[in-house]
Amino acid sequence: MTVARPPEPIPGARLLFSLDPAVSYLNHGAFGAVPVSVQRAQQRLRDEMESNPLRFFTQGLAERIGHTRRHLATFLGADPEGTALVGNATTGVAVVLHSLGLRAGDEVLTTDHGYGAVGFSIERECRRTGAGTRALRVPLSATDEEVVEIVRAGLRPGRTRLLVIDQLTSPTARLFPVAAVVQVARERGVPVLVDAAHVPGMLPVDVGAVGADFWVGNLHKWAFAPRGTAVLVVAPQWRERIEPLVVSWEQGAGFPGNVEWQATQDYTGWLSAPAGLYALRSLGLDRVRAHNAALAAYGQRVVGDALGVAPADLPDPGGPAVAMRIVPLPPGVATTLDTARELRDRIAERLAAEVAVMAWDDRGWLRLGAQVYNSAQEYERLAVRLPPLLARP
């Protein structure tokens, strides 16, 4: 197999991060990596906070959070008045589930590509309320039109109280046609929550055009924000019904303030998030996106070739713009959550490479991400060293 050339590296990009140079960090999608400039911006805010905590928390903090919210919402094409900062996309999902008022006989509909922690949250809320949950099977090879038809057939108007669908899936790096899915659900009176955890920064997005009732996305993955920075976007008809998971001093302000204000948590990560967007734009947003997508595709090809995967069997469910790719592992390898974690840890320990290993559809998958600090040599080195590791556990 002849592997296409990797993209040219972005000069100096690796030096913008404080990652261990002895480790190939090929799993940016897990927890992101915060540029040094953003780390320093957050530290300056922490220094300000510690110099006078009372002043920091009581004089203008809510307004500063609101300013940050407007900045991030504008970047995402979302209505600032309907956007709340939250700690994580999973937290945003929990807020929505908490606010729905589910009852016995209701159901929450998902797909089998959903994120595990979101599934746990749905199951807990259903146990608490007596509602049910159901997952639609969506083949990895399904076209966008087939995805829409699967959802259409799976909706139960009058019973399905919420459809939760990923915009870009975590286990399979699949890009779903969420705007079309939202339209189908709206025709049947079913609200939709779009889990877009991986979208901000990686892909262009216009949240308003998606049209979902609820949209959640992390800024700390691909938008270079400090960890614990995400947004929950809520359509106008739902905003008065949103209840925070923790009630604090902004409860009377209503959404989004009542969701954002969580007593004395550290807000400096949120306030530093615009510095992450500045770093991204300084590198060139389109340039970063093109580089990362091309490098992820290169990594998928070289690793797939090393594992004997035919080019036609390398999935591309996300399309050319996605900076995460999956490679099928040999049959019987990492087919459960526990064995997938064990393999991930073994790769980290023995190969000094951080990757994602997923168990999905009774098969193990290697998920490779790409960011500006990565090089083609890191994927090539993994391709050489991984097959012997799999052959001799």
XYZ file of C-alpha atoms in Angstrom:
393
model
C 0.000 0.000 0.000
C 1.320 3.448 -0.900
C 0.532 5.966 1.807
C -0.037 9.573 0.829
C 2.346 12.203 2.139
C 1.447 13.839 5.443
C 0.661 17.557 5.622
C 3.477 19.992 6.212
C 3.871 20.772 9.929
C 2.959 24.194 11.234
C 6.325 25.761 12.217
C 6.778 26.228 15.950
C 3.386 24.814 16.885
C 4.825 22.095 19.112
C 6.574 24.704 21.240
C 3.248 26.307 22.146
C 2.401 23.368 24.426
C 3.982 21.922 27.565
C 3.389 18.278 26.663
C 6.035 15.712 27.601
C 8.296 15.387 24.529
C 8.953 11.733 25.390
C 5.290 10.830 24.825
C 3.379 10.752 21.544
C 0.101 12.393 22.511
C -2.253 11.095 19.812
C -5.495 11.466 21.737
C -6.217 15.180 21.798
C -9.941 14.443 21.759
C -9.887 13.001 25.275
C -8.905 15.990 27.415
C -7.370 18.421 24.946
C -4.083 20.180 25.591
C -3.921 23.755 26.837
C -1.404 26.093 25.143
C 1.174 27.674 27.419
C -0.199 31.142 26.655
C -3.623 30.086 27.910
C -2.128 28.453 30.996
C -0.447 31.746 31.775
C -3.629 33.732 31.202
C -5.423 31.498 33.671
C -2.599 31.789 36.190
C -2.795 35.589 36.036
C -6.496 35.321 36.839
C -5.780 32.932 39.690
C -3.208 35.374 41.047
C -5.831 38.115 40.884
C -8.334 35.885 42.666
C -5.908 34.973 45.435
C -4.767 38.565 45.938
C -8.278 39.486 47.119
C -10.841 36.646 46.943
C -13.704 38.755 48.266
C -13.236 41.409 45.614
C -12.778 38.809 42.852
C -16.021 36.987 43.639
C -18.237 39.910 44.605
C -17.227 42.774 42.319
C -18.107 42.170 38.681
C -17.492 38.428 38.357
C -20.970 37.695 36.984
C -20.462 40.425 34.378
C -17.064 39.008 33.406
C -18.595 35.566 32.983
C -21.314 37.115 30.839
C -18.727 38.822 28.659
C -16.912 35.524 28.180
C -20.168 33.786 27.377
C -20.974 36.315 24.655
C -17.503 35.909 23.145
C -17.749 32.112 23.004
C -21.357 32.097 21.811
C -20.482 34.402 18.935
C -17.670 32.063 17.883
C -20.150 29.170 17.796
C -22.992 30.990 16.081
C -25.169 30.678 19.178
C -27.492 33.158 20.872
C -25.576 34.569 23.880
C -28.816 34.984 25.804
C -29.517 31.279 25.405
C -25.982 30.085 26.169
C -24.682 29.056 29.585
C -21.137 28.159 30.517
C -20.903 24.748 32.169
C -18.073 22.472 33.244
C -18.442 19.859 30.536
C -20.799 18.703 27.806
C -21.804 15.858 30.123
C -22.767 18.423 32.743
C -24.910 20.238 30.191
C -26.686 17.000 29.338
C -27.384 16.397 33.029
C -28.892 19.885 33.371
C -31.245 19.216 30.461
C -32.316 15.809 31.773
C -32.871 17.305 35.220
C -35.106 20.019 33.739
C -37.289 17.884 31.451
C -39.716 16.595 34.050
C -39.642 13.010 32.810
C -42.359 10.658 34.051
C -43.177 6.981 33.913
C -44.020 5.996 30.346
C -41.726 8.607 28.802
C -38.582 7.576 26.949
C -35.240 9.118 26.028
C -34.056 7.984 22.610
C -30.367 7.719 21.707
C -28.146 5.927 19.197
C -25.556 3.215 19.785
C -22.797 5.748 19.000
C -23.426 7.774 22.165
C -20.844 8.739 24.768
C -20.703 6.396 27.748
C -21.001 8.977 30.530
C -23.992 10.567 28.798
C -25.591 7.135 28.700
C -25.028 6.747 32.440
C -26.681 10.124 33.047
C -29.697 9.157 30.963
C -30.022 5.823 32.761
C -29.866 7.494 36.168
C -32.553 10.046 35.316
C -34.763 7.336 33.881
C -34.385 5.232 37.033
C -35.228 8.247 39.162
C -38.351 9.168 37.205
C -39.590 5.823 35.930
C -38.949 6.761 32.304
C -37.288 4.416 29.830
C -34.390 4.695 27.415
C -33.808 3.114 24.027
C -30.844 3.165 21.635
C -31.162 3.048 17.859
C -28.646 0.909 16.024
C -26.910 2.930 13.316
C -24.432 0.995 11.115
C -21.058 2.656 10.716
C -21.531 2.575 6.951
C -24.958 4.250 7.012
C -25.339 7.245 4.721
C -26.708 10.528 6.033
C -30.037 9.750 4.386
C -30.126 6.343 6.066
C -29.323 7.906 9.440
C -32.256 10.281 9.074
C -34.587 7.428 8.138
C -33.413 5.310 11.084
C -34.224 8.183 13.415
C -37.544 8.863 11.697
C -38.605 5.243 12.139
C -37.435 5.165 15.749
C -39.320 8.205 17.041
C -42.472 7.566 19.058
C -44.433 10.835 19.166
C -46.211 11.240 22.463
C -43.787 8.920 24.216
C -40.312 9.999 23.077
C -39.663 13.018 25.270
C -36.101 13.636 24.105
C -33.783 12.525 21.320
C -30.085 12.698 22.198
C -27.788 12.522 19.180
C -24.093 13.234 18.764
C -22.907 15.711 16.164
C -19.497 14.006 16.094
C -19.425 10.699 17.927
C -16.742 9.782 20.435
C -16.376 6.005 19.878
C -16.615 6.046 16.082
C -15.656 9.586 14.959
C -18.896 9.635 12.983
C -20.344 12.956 11.830
C -24.134 12.842 11.998
C -26.434 15.084 9.915
C -27.853 16.745 12.996
C -29.683 19.604 11.259
C -31.680 17.112 9.164
C -32.324 14.944 12.219
C -33.565 17.967 14.174
C -35.975 18.805 11.363
C -37.416 15.285 11.328
C -37.829 15.285 15.100
C -39.449 18.713 15.074
C -42.041 17.505 12.575
C -43.012 14.869 15.141
C -42.894 17.157 18.154
C -39.823 15.552 19.734
C -37.185 17.811 21.347
C -33.549 17.165 20.408
C -30.359 17.467 22.418
C -27.237 17.554 20.250
C -24.082 16.341 21.980
C -21.361 18.245 20.137
C -18.559 17.643 22.635
C -15.867 17.445 19.938
C -17.176 20.126 17.573
C -16.061 23.549 18.921
C -12.718 24.393 17.370
C -12.432 21.271 15.232
C -15.308 21.975 12.849
C -17.075 25.103 11.639
C -20.445 25.312 13.351
C -23.485 27.551 13.372
C -25.467 26.415 16.386
C -28.422 28.593 15.448
C -28.651 26.919 12.045
C -28.629 23.441 13.615
C -31.879 24.432 15.298
C -31.755 21.962 18.189
C -33.677 22.506 21.390
C -30.448 21.897 23.297
C -26.825 21.869 22.106
C -23.765 21.147 24.243
C -20.114 21.450 23.273
C -16.713 21.447 24.971
C -14.266 24.287 24.445
C -11.463 22.451 26.248
C -10.991 19.806 23.587
C -10.332 21.444 20.218
C -10.691 25.145 21.072
C -7.681 25.327 23.431
C -9.649 26.434 26.501
C -8.720 25.283 30.004
C -10.421 22.054 31.048
C -13.863 22.415 32.513
C -15.077 24.860 29.850
C -18.186 23.991 27.874
C -21.446 25.574 26.753
C -25.078 24.607 26.984
C -27.215 26.341 24.362
C -30.977 26.325 24.937
C -33.746 27.315 22.515
C -36.015 30.195 23.665
C -39.047 28.023 24.446
C -37.079 25.998 27.005
C -35.096 28.639 28.864
C -37.594 29.336 31.643
C -37.791 25.610 32.381
C -34.058 25.069 32.872
C -33.082 24.288 36.457
C -29.450 24.170 37.611
C -28.044 21.084 39.271
C -26.893 23.269 42.185
C -28.905 26.244 43.434
C -26.824 29.279 44.358
C -26.989 33.073 44.524
C -27.923 33.671 40.869
C -31.020 31.473 41.062
C -33.288 34.482 40.786
C -31.562 35.635 37.603
C -32.886 32.672 35.631
C -31.114 31.050 32.733
C -28.217 31.332 31.936
C -26.974 32.947 35.149
C -28.545 30.409 37.481
C -26.742 27.565 35.694
C -23.395 29.363 35.513
C -23.080 30.545 39.096
C -21.917 27.568 41.155
C -20.851 29.203 44.408
C -17.073 29.365 44.922
C -15.886 27.170 42.081
C -12.800 28.289 40.154
C -14.118 30.433 37.290
C -10.680 31.317 35.942
C -10.804 28.559 33.323
C -13.930 30.063 31.800
C -12.511 33.570 31.875
C -9.374 32.296 30.106
C -11.283 30.579 27.293
C -11.106 33.583 24.917
C -7.307 33.305 25.138
C -7.684 29.805 23.712
C -9.633 31.139 20.748
C -6.981 33.823 20.307
C -4.268 31.148 20.164
C -6.291 29.162 17.656
C -6.888 32.178 15.451
C -3.243 33.226 15.702
C -2.227 29.894 14.177
C -4.920 30.324 11.514
C -8.224 28.601 12.139
C -8.639 27.158 8.652
C -4.965 26.211 8.552
C -5.211 24.308 11.849
C -8.353 22.491 10.800
C -6.932 21.428 7.438
C -3.645 20.306 8.998
C -5.300 18.264 11.736
C -7.763 16.509 9.445
C -5.056 15.603 6.927
C -2.678 14.362 9.626
C -5.386 12.205 11.253
C -6.128 10.650 7.869
C -2.416 9.990 7.364
C -2.118 8.383 10.770
C -5.102 6.168 10.080
C -3.565 4.971 6.822
C -0.098 4.158 8.159
C -1.418 2.383 11.263
C -4.092 0.580 9.262
C -1.480 -0.580 6.784
C 0.713 -1.897 9.603
C -2.219 -3.870 11.019
C -3.052 -5.335 7.617
C -6.303 -3.429 7.189
C -7.221 -2.976 3.544
C -7.766 0.653 2.494
C -11.409 -0.089 1.718
C -11.895 -1.310 5.315
C -10.612 1.871 6.941
C -13.756 3.724 8.037
C -14.246 7.343 7.135
C -17.618 8.062 8.761
C -16.699 11.607 9.639
C -15.554 12.832 6.264
C -12.396 14.727 5.296
C -12.785 17.580 7.798
C -12.701 15.476 10.972
C -9.455 15.377 12.977
C -10.175 11.963 14.519
C -10.022 8.636 12.685
C -10.624 5.050 13.772
C -8.740 1.884 12.847
C -10.298 -1.575 13.403
C -8.222 -3.779 15.666
C -7.771 -7.514 15.004
C -10.802 -9.688 15.847
C -11.059 -10.477 19.535
C -8.843 -7.563 20.651
C -10.309 -4.931 23.030
C -13.922 -5.964 22.490
C -15.071 -4.868 25.962
C -14.712 -1.643 27.912
C -12.310 -3.253 30.380
C -10.056 -4.866 27.767
C -10.058 -1.636 25.743
C -8.817 0.281 28.781
C -6.202 -2.358 29.471
C -4.875 -2.096 25.915
C -4.840 1.690 26.056
C -2.804 1.589 29.263
C -0.444 -1.025 27.812
C 0.204 1.109 24.745
C 0.889 4.111 26.978
C 3.284 2.186 29.199
C 5.197 0.196 26.610
C 5.059 2.429 23.544
C 5.003 5.878 25.197
C 1.960 6.767 23.106
C -1.407 8.038 24.312
C -4.258 6.805 22.122
C -7.953 6.065 22.541
C -9.063 2.444 22.402
C -12.786 1.929 21.990
C -15.002 -1.130 22.259
C -17.948 -0.638 19.929
C -20.240 -3.070 18.133
C -18.388 -6.083 19.596
C -15.091 -4.973 18.121
C -12.061 -3.039 19.280
C -11.126 0.216 17.582
C -8.113 2.481 17.818
C -9.068 6.152 17.665
C -6.331 8.525 16.572
C -6.584 12.270 16.942
C -4.331 14.903 15.400
C -3.381 18.349 16.628
C -0.794 20.904 15.583
C 1.758 19.566 18.065
C 1.715 16.106 16.421
C 4.085 14.926 13.696
C 3.851 12.257 11.025
C 6.758 10.443 12.671
C 4.673 9.770 15.778
C 2.092 7.807 13.785
C 4.817 6.039 11.822
C 6.530 4.996 15.045
C 3.227 3.691 16.445
C 2.635 1.772 13.214
C 5.973 -0.034 13.608
C 5.636 -0.828 17.294
C 1.922 -1.632 17.682
C 1.631 -4.937 15.763
C 4.220 -6.757 17.948
C 2.454 -5.497 21.071
C -0.875 -6.873 19.866
C 0.740 -10.178 18.945
C 2.356 -10.570 22.392
C 0.091 -9.097 25.084
